[in-house]
Short mmCIF file of C-alpha atoms and ligand atoms in Angstrom, two decimals:
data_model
loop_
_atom_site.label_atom_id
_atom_site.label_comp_id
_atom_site.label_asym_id
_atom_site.label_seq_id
_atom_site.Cartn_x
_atom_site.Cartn_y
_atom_site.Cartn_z
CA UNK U 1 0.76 -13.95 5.02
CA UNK U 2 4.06 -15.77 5.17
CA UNK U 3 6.55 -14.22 7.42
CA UNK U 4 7.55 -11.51 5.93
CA UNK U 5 10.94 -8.90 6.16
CA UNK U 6 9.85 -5.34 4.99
CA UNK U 7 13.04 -3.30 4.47
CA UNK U 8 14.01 0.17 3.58
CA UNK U 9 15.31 -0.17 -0.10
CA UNK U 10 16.96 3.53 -0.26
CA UNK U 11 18.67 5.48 2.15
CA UNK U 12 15.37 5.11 4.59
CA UNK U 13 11.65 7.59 4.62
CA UNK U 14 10.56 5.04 1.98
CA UNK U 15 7.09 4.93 3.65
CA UNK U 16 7.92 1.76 5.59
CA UNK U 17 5.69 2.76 8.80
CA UNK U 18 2.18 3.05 5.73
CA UNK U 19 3.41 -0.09 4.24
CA UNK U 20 3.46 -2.18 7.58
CA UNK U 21 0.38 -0.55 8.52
CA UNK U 22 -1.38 -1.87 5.67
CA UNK U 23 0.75 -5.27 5.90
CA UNK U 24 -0.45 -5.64 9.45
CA UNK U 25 -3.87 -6.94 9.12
CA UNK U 26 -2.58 -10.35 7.06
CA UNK U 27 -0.52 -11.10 10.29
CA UNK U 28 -0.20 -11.97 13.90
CA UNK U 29 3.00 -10.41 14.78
CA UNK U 30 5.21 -7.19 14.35
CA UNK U 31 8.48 -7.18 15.23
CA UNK U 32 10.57 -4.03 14.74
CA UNK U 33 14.66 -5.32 14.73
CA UNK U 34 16.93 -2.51 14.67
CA UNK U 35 17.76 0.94 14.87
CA UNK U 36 15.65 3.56 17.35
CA UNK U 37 14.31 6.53 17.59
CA UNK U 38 16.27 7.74 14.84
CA UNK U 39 13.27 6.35 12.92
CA UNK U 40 9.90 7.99 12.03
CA UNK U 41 7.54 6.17 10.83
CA UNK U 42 4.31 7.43 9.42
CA UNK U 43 0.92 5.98 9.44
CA UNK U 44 -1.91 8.02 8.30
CA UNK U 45 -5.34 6.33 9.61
CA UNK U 46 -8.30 8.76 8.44
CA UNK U 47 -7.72 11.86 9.65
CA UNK U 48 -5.01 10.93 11.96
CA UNK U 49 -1.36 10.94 11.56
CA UNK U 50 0.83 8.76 13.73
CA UNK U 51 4.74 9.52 13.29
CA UNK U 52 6.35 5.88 15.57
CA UNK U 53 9.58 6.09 16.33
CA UNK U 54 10.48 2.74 18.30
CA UNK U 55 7.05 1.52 18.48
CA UNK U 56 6.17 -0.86 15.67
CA UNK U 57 3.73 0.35 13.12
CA UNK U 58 1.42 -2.60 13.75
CA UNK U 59 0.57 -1.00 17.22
CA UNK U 60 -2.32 0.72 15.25
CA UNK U 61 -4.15 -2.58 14.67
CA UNK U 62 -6.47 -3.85 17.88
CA UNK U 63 -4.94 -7.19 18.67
CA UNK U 64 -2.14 -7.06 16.39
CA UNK U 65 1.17 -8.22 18.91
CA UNK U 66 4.26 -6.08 19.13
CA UNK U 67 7.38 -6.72 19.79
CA UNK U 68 10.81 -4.31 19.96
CA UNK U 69 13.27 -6.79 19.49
CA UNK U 70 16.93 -7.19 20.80
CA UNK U 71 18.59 -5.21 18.08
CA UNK U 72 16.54 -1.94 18.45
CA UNK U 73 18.40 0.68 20.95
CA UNK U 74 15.84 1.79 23.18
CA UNK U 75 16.08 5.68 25.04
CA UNK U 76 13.60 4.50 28.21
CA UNK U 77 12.18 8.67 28.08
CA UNK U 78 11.55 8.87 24.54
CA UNK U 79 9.74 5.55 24.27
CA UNK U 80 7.40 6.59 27.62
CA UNK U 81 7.00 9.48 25.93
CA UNK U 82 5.76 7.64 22.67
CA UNK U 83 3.41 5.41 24.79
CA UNK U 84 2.07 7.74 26.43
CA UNK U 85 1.21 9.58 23.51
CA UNK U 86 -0.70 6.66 22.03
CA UNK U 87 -2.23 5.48 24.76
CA UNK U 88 -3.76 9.12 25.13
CA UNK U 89 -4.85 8.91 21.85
CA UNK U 90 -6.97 5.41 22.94
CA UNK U 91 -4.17 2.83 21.66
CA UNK U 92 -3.72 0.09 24.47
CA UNK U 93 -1.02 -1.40 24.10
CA UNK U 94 -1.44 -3.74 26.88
CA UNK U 95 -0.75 -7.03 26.68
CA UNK U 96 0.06 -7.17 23.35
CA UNK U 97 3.51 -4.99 23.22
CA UNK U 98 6.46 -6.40 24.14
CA UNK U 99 10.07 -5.51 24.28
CA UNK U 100 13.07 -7.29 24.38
CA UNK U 101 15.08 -8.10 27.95
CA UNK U 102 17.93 -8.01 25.51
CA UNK U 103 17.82 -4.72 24.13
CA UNK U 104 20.32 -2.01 24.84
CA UNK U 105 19.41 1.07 26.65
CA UNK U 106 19.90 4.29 25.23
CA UNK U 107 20.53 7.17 27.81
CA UNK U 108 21.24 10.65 27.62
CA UNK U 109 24.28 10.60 28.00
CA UNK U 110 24.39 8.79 24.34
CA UNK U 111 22.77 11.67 23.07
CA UNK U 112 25.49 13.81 24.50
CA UNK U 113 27.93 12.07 23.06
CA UNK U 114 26.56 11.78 19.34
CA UNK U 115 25.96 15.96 19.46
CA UNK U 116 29.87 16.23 20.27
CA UNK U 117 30.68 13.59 18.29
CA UNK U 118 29.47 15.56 15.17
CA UNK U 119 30.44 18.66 16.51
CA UNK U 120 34.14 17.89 16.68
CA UNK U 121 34.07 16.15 13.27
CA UNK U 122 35.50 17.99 10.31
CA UNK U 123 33.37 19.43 7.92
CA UNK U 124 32.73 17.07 5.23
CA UNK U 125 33.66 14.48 7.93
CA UNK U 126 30.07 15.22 9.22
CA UNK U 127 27.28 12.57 9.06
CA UNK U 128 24.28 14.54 9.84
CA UNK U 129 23.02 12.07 12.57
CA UNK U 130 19.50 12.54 14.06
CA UNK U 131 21.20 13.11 17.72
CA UNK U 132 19.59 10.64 19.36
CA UNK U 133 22.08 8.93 20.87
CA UNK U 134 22.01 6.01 18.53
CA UNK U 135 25.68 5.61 17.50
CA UNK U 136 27.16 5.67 20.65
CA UNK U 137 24.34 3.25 22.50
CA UNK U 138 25.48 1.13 19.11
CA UNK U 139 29.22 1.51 20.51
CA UNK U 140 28.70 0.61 23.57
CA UNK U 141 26.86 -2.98 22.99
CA UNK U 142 29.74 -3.57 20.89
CA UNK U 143 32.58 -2.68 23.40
CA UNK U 144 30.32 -4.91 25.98
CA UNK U 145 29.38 -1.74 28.05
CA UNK U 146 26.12 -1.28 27.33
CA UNK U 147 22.91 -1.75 29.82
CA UNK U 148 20.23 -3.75 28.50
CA UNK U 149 16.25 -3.59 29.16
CA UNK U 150 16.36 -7.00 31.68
CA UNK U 151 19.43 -5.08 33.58
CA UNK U 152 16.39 -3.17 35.06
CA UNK U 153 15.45 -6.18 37.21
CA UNK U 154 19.50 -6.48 38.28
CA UNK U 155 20.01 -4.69 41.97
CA UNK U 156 23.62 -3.30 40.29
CA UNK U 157 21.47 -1.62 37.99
CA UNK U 158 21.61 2.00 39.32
CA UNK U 159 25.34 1.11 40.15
CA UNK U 160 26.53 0.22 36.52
CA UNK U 161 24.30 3.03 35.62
CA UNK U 162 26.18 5.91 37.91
CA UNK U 163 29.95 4.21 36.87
CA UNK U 164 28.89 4.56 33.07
CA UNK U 165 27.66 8.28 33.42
CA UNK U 166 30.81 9.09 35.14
CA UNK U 167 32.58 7.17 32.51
CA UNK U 168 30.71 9.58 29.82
CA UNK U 169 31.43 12.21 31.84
CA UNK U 170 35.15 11.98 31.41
CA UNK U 171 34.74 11.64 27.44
CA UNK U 172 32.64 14.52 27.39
CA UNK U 173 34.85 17.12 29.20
CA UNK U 174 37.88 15.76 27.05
CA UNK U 175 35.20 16.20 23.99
CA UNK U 176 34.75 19.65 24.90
CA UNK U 177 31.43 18.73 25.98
CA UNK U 178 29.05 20.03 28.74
CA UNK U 179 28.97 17.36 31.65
CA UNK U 180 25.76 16.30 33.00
CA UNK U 181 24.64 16.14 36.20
CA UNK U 182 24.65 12.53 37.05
CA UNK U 183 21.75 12.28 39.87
CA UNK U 184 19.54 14.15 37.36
CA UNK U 185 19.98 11.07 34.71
CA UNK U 186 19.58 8.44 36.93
CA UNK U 187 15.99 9.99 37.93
CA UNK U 188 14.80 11.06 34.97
CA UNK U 189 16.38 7.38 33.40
CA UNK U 190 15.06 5.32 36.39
CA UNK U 191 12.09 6.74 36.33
CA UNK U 192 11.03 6.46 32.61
CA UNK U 193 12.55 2.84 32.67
CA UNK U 194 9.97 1.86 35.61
CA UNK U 195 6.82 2.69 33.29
CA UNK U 196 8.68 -0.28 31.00
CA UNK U 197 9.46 -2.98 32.91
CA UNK U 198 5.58 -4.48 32.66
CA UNK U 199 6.45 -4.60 28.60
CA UNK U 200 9.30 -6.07 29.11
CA UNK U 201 9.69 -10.39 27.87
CA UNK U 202 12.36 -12.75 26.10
CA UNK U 203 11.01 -11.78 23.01
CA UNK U 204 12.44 -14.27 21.07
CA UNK U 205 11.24 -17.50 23.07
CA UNK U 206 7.71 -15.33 22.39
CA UNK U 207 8.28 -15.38 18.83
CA UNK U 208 9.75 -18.18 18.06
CA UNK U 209 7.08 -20.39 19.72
CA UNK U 210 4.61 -17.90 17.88
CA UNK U 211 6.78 -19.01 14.77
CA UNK U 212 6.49 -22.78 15.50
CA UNK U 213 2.29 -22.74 16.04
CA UNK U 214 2.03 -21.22 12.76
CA UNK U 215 1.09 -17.53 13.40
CA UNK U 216 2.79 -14.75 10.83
CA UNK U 217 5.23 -12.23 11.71
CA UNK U 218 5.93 -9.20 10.12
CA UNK U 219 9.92 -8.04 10.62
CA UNK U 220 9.80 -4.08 10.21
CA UNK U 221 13.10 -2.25 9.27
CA UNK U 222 14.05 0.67 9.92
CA UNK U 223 16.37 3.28 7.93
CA UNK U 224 17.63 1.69 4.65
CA UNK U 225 19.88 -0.55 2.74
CA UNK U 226 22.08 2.50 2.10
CA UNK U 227 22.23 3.46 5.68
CA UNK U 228 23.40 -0.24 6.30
CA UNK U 229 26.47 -0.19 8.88
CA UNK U 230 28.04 -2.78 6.59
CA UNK U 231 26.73 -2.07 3.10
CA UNK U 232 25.49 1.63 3.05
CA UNK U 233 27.18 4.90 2.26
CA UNK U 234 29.99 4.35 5.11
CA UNK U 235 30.57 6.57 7.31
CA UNK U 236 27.55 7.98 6.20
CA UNK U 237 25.39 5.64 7.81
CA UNK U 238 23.59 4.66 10.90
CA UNK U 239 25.32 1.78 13.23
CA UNK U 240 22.70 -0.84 12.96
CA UNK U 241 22.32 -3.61 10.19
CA UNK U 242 19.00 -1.96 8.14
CA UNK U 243 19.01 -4.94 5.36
CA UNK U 244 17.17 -8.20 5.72
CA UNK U 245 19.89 -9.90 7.52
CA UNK U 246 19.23 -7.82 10.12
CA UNK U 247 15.91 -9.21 10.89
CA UNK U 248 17.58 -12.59 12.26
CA UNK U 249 20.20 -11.39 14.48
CA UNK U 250 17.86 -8.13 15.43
CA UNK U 251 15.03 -10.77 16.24
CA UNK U 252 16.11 -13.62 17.17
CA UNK U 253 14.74 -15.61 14.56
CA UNK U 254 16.61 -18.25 12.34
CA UNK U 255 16.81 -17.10 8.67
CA UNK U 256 14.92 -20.38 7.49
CA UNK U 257 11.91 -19.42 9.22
CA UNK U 258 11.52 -16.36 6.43
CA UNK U 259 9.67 -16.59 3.82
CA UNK U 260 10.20 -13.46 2.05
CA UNK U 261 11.60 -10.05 1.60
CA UNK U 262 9.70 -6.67 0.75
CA UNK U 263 11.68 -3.46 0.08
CA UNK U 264 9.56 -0.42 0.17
CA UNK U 265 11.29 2.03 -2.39
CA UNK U 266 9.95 5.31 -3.33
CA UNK U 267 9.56 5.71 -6.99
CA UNK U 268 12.48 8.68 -6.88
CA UNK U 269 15.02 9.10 -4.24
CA UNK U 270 15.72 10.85 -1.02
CA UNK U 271 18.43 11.23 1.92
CA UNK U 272 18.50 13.13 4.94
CA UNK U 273 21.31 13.69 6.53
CA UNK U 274 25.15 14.16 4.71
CA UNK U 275 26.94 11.55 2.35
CA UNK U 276 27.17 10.83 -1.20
CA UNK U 277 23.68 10.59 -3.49
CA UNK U 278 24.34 10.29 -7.38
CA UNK U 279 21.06 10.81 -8.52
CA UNK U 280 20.49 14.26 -5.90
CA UNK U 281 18.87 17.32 -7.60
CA UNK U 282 20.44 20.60 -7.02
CA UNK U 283 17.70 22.46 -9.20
CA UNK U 284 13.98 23.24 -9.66
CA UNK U 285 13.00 19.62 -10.26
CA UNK U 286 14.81 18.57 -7.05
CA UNK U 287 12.73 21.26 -5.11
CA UNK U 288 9.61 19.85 -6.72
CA UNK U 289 10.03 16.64 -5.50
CA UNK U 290 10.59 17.93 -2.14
CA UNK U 291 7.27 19.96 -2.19
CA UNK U 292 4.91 17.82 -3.55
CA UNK U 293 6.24 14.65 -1.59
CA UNK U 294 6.10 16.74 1.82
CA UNK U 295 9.95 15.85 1.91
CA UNK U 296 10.63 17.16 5.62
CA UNK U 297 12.34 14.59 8.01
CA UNK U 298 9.38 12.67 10.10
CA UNK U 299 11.71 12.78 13.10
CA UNK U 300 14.31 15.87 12.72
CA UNK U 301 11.72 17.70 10.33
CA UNK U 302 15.08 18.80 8.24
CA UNK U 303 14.46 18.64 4.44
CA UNK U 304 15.48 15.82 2.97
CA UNK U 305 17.60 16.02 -0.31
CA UNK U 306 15.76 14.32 -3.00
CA UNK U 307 16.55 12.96 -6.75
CA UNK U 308 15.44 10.60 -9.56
CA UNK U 309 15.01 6.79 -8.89
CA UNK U 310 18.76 4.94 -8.95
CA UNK U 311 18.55 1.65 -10.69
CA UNK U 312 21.51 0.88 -9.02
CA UNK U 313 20.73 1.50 -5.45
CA UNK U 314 17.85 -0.31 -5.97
CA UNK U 315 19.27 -3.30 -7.71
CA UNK U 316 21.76 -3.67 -4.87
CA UNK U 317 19.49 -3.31 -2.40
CA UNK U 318 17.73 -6.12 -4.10
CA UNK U 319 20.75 -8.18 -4.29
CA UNK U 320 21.79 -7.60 -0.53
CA UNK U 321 18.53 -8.51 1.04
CA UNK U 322 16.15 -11.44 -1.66
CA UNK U 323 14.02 -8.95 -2.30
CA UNK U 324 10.69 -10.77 -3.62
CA UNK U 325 8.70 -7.77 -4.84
CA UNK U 326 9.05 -4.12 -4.06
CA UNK U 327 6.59 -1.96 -2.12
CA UNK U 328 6.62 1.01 -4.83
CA UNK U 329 5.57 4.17 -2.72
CA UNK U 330 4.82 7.82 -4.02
CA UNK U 331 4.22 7.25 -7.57
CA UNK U 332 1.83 10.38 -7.50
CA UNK U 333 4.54 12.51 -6.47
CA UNK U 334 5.88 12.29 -10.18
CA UNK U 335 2.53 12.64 -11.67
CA UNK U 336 3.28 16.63 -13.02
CA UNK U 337 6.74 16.04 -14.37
CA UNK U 338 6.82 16.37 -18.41
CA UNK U 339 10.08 14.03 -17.80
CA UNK U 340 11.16 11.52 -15.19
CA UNK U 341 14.59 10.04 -15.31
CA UNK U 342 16.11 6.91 -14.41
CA UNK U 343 19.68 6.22 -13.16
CA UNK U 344 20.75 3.05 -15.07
CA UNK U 345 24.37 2.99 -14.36
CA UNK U 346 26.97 4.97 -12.91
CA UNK U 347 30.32 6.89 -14.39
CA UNK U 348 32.98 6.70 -12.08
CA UNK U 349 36.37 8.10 -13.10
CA UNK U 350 35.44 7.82 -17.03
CA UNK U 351 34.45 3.82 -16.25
CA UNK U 352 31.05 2.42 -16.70
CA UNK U 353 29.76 0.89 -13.54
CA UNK U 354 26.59 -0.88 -12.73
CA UNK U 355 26.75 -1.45 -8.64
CA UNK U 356 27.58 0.58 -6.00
CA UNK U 357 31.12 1.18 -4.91
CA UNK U 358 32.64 0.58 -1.10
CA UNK U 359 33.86 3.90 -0.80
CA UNK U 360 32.15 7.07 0.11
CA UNK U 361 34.20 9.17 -1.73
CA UNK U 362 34.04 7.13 -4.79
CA UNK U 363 30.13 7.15 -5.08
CA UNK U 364 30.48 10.75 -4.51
CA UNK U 365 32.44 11.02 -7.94
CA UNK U 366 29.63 8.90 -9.77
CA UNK U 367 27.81 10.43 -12.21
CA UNK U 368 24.71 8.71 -13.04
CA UNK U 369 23.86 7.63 -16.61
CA UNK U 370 20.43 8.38 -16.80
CA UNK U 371 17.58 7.24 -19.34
CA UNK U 372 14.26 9.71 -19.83
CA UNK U 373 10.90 8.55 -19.57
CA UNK U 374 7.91 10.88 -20.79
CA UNK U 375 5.96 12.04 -17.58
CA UNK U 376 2.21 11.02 -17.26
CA UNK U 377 1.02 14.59 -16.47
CA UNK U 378 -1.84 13.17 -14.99
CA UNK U 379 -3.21 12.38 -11.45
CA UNK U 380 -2.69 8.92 -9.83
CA UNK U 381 -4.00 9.72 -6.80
CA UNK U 382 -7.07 8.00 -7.00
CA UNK U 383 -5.71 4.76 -9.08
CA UNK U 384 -7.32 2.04 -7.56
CA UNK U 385 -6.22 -1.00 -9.74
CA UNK U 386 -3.07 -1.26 -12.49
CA UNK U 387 -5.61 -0.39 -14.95
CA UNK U 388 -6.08 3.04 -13.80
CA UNK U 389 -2.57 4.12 -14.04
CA UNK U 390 -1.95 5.82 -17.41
CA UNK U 391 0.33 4.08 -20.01
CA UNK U 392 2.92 6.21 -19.37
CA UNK U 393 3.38 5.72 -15.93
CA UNK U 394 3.03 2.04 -16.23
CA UNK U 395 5.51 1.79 -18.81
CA UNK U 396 7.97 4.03 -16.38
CA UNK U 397 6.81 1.42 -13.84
CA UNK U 398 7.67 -2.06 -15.70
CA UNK U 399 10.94 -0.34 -17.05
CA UNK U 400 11.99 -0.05 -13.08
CA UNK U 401 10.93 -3.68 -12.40
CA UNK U 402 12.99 -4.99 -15.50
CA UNK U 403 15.78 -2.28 -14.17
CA UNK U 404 15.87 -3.75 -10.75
CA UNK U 405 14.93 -7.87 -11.63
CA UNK U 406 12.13 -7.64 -8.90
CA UNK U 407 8.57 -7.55 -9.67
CA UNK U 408 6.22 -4.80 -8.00
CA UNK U 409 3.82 -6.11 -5.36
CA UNK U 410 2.26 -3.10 -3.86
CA UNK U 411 1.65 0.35 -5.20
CA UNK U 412 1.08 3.49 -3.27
CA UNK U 413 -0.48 6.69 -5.05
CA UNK U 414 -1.05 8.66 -1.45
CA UNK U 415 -0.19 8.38 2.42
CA UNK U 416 -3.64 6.89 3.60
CA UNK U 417 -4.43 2.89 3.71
CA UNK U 418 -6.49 3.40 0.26
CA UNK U 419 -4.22 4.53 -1.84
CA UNK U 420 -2.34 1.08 -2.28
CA UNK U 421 -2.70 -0.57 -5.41
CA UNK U 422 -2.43 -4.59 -4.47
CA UNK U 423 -0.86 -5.92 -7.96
CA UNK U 424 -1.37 -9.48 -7.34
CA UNK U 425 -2.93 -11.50 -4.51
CA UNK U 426 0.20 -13.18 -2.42
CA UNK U 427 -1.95 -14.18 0.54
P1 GDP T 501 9.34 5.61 6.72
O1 GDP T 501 10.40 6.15 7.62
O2 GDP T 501 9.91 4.69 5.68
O3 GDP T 501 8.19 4.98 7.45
O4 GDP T 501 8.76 6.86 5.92
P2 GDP T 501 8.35 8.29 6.53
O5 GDP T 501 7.10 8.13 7.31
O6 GDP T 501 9.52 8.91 7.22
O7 GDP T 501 8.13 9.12 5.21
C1 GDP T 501 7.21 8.75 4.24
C2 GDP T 501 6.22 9.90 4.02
O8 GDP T 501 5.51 9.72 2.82
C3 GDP T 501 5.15 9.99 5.11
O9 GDP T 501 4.84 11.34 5.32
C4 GDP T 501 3.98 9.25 4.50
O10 GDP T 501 2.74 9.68 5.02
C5 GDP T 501 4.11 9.63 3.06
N1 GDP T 501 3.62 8.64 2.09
C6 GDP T 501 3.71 7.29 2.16
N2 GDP T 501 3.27 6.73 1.00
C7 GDP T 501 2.93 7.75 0.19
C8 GDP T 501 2.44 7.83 -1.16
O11 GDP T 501 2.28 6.83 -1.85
N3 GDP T 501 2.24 9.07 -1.67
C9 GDP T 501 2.44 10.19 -0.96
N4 GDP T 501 2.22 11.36 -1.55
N5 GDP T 501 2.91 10.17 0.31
C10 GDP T 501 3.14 8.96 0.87
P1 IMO T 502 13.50 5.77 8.98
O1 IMO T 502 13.31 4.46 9.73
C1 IMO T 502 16.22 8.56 7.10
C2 IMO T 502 20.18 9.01 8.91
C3 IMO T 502 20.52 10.32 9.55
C4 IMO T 502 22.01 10.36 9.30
C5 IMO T 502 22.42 8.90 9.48
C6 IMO T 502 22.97 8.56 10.84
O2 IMO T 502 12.49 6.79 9.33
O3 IMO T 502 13.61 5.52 7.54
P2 IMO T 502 21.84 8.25 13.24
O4 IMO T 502 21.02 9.20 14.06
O5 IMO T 502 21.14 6.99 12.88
O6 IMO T 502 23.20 8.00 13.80
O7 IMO T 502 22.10 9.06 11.86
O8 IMO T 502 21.26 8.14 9.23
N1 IMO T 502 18.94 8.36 9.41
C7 IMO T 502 17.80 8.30 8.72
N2 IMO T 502 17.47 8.84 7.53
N3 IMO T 502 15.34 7.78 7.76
C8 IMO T 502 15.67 7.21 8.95
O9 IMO T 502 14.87 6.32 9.56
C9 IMO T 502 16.94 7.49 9.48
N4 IMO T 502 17.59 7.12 10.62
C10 IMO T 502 18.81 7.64 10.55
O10 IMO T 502 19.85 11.39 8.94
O11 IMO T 502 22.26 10.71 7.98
MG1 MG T 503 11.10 7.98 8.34
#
């Protein structure tokens, strides 16, 4: 397969983690570029369920290489923990995972800081993070703070460590916070971070010369275009760049070595967490959607708000990051609605409007304009070509792909490996 970025198209849960899973045997390489363990990714193999959170969801293929690259924020405990956890469950991922000597650290103090963060924001003002840490780790590689995976290897390192807890320390108790007790962290941090240091490479010599002798690589995002520190739902947002871009400064890759974008998008909406969402459903349909697609966070296990599918997310999210085809995932979840809907366009302050506004608080006063499609009322479940899918639902499908100006390359009718529908052979 030709290297390939898979992002989030929505506002992230699109089914990324299946999708990659799938993706993974056509390639050499995984390489996961941003975010952290604010991400769960789920990969259903038989009967077992994998939820990743910072390991890439290629880990689950024998031989497949991993890589977390520079622009993922990595918490040293939680991704021991997530190792360990697969390598109990017989994944080895020796010798073939690999993280980044550039990649920030998250510790817990971050995590401290995000809780009061929210806590001391207004309501309304509240973004609903995941409260791991990821915003401020984010804040501090930005103000040139941070410590980074090769730091390890530094003799300062427990220095810079103790100055930045004490440093923490100070914002907490003006935060209101609880302090913590700084020879605790740097254990329980040092400790964790030990287990690592075997993983850890410059990643992005590794993949680029991977790059140059011809092998694939897969670029798995994380989150969603509308969680996009630039271009999502701001301040509702996470602090890491979730569209295609991403994948070059995340990776260390040059953008001319990619050779095409996927955005998973589910075939209605959700969002976890607070911030605008035009298309959200307040009523019985809403709660349907959240039933029958098991919508509970993967990492928080909060509900997540769900709606119809918005054209106009999805046509920005196209525009933002090349998307070549779409990964269309959880058709089946519509399969017993007498009605689906589609947002088109928007309404915003008696104005027509067909892309997504800058401001939070004027997508928030959108109302969609929304077309009506007759439901299929029929399983899809066990579709296993185009063919199978009733009329109905492939009319409600090419009406999204005209919508949205990208074509559909995979479609998923369930969580396991076999219920993707392959619409055309790309390699
Ligand atoms: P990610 O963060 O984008 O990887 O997505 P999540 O793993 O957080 O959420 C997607 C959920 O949908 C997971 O529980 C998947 O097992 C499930 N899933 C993925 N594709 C499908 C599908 O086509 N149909 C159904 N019913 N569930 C799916
Ligand atoms: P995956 O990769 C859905 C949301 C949070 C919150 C906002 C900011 O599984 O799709 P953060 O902890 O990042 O500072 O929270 O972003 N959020 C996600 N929502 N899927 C995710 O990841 C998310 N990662 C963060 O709920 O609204
Ligand atoms: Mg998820």
């Amino acid at each position: 397969m030709p290297n390939t970025v898979l992002i989030g198209s929505q506002w992230g849960d699109e089914g990324k983690g299946k999708i990659i899973d799938v993706l993974t045997r056509r390639v050499d390489w995984v390489v996961r570029y941003q975010g952290g363990n604010n991400a769960g990714h789920t990969v259903e193999v038989g009967d077992e369920k994998y939820v990743l959170h910072l390991i890439p969801s290629g880990m689950l293929h024998e031989g497949r290489k991993c890589v977390i690259g520079n622009g993922v924020v990595i918490d040293p405990s939680a991704l021991k923990q997530e190792l360990d956890e697969l390598i109990a469950r017989g994944i080895r991922p020796d010798d073939r995972l690999f993280i980044s000597d550039r990649a920030h650290l998250v510790f817990p103090y971050h995590r401290a800081l995000d809780g009061a963060g929210e806590k001391n924001r207004a309501e309304g003002g509240k973004i609903g993070t995941t409260g791991r840490g990821i915003g401020p780790a984010y804040v501090d590689k930005a103000s040139r703070s941070g410590l980074r995976m090769g730091d390890l290897f530094e003799a300062d390192f427990e220095d810079r460590l103790r100055a930045r807890i004490r440093e923490s320390n100070t914002l907490l108790s003006a935060l209101g916070a609880e302090t913590l007790n700084e020879d605790e962290v740097v254990q329980s941090s040092l400790a964790a971070a030990e287990t690592l240091k075997p993983y850890v490479a410059d990643t992005v010599v590794l993949v680029n010369e991977a790059i140059g002798r011809g092998e694939s690589v897969l670029f798995e995002g994380a989150q969603g275009t509308m969680l996009d520190i630039d271009f999502g739902t701001y301040p509702f947002v996470t602090s890491s760049s979730a569209t295609a871009g991403g994948a070059c400064t995340g990776a260390g890759v040059p953008p001319n070595c990619i050779d095409q974008v996927v955005g998973v998008i589910k075939a209605y909406t959700t969002r976890v967490g607070e911030g605008p969402f035009p298309t959200e459903l307040h009523d019985a349909d809403g709660q349907k959607l959240r039933d029958i697609g098991h919508e509970y966070g993967a990492t928080t296990g909060r509900p997540r708000r769900c709606g119809w599918f918005d054209g106009v997310v999805a046509r920005y999210a196209a525009m933002l990051s090349g998307i070549n085809s779409w990964a269309m995932m959880k058709l089946d979840v519509l399969d017993a609605f007498e009605t689906v809907r589609i947002a088109t366009a928007y309404e915003l302050d008696g104005r027509r409007i067909e892309t997504v506004p800058a401001s939070a608080s004027a997508l928030a006063r959108c109302k969609p304009i929304y077309e009506e499609w007759p439901g299929w009322m029929q399983s899809t479940a066990q579709a296993k070509s185009w063919e199978d899918l009733p009329e109905k639902a492939q009319r409600y499908l090419r009406r999204l792909e005209e919508l949205t100006g990208a074509r559909i390359g995979l479609l998923s009718v369930g969580p396991k490996r076999a219920s993707t529908i392959l619409m055309e052979s790309d390699g």
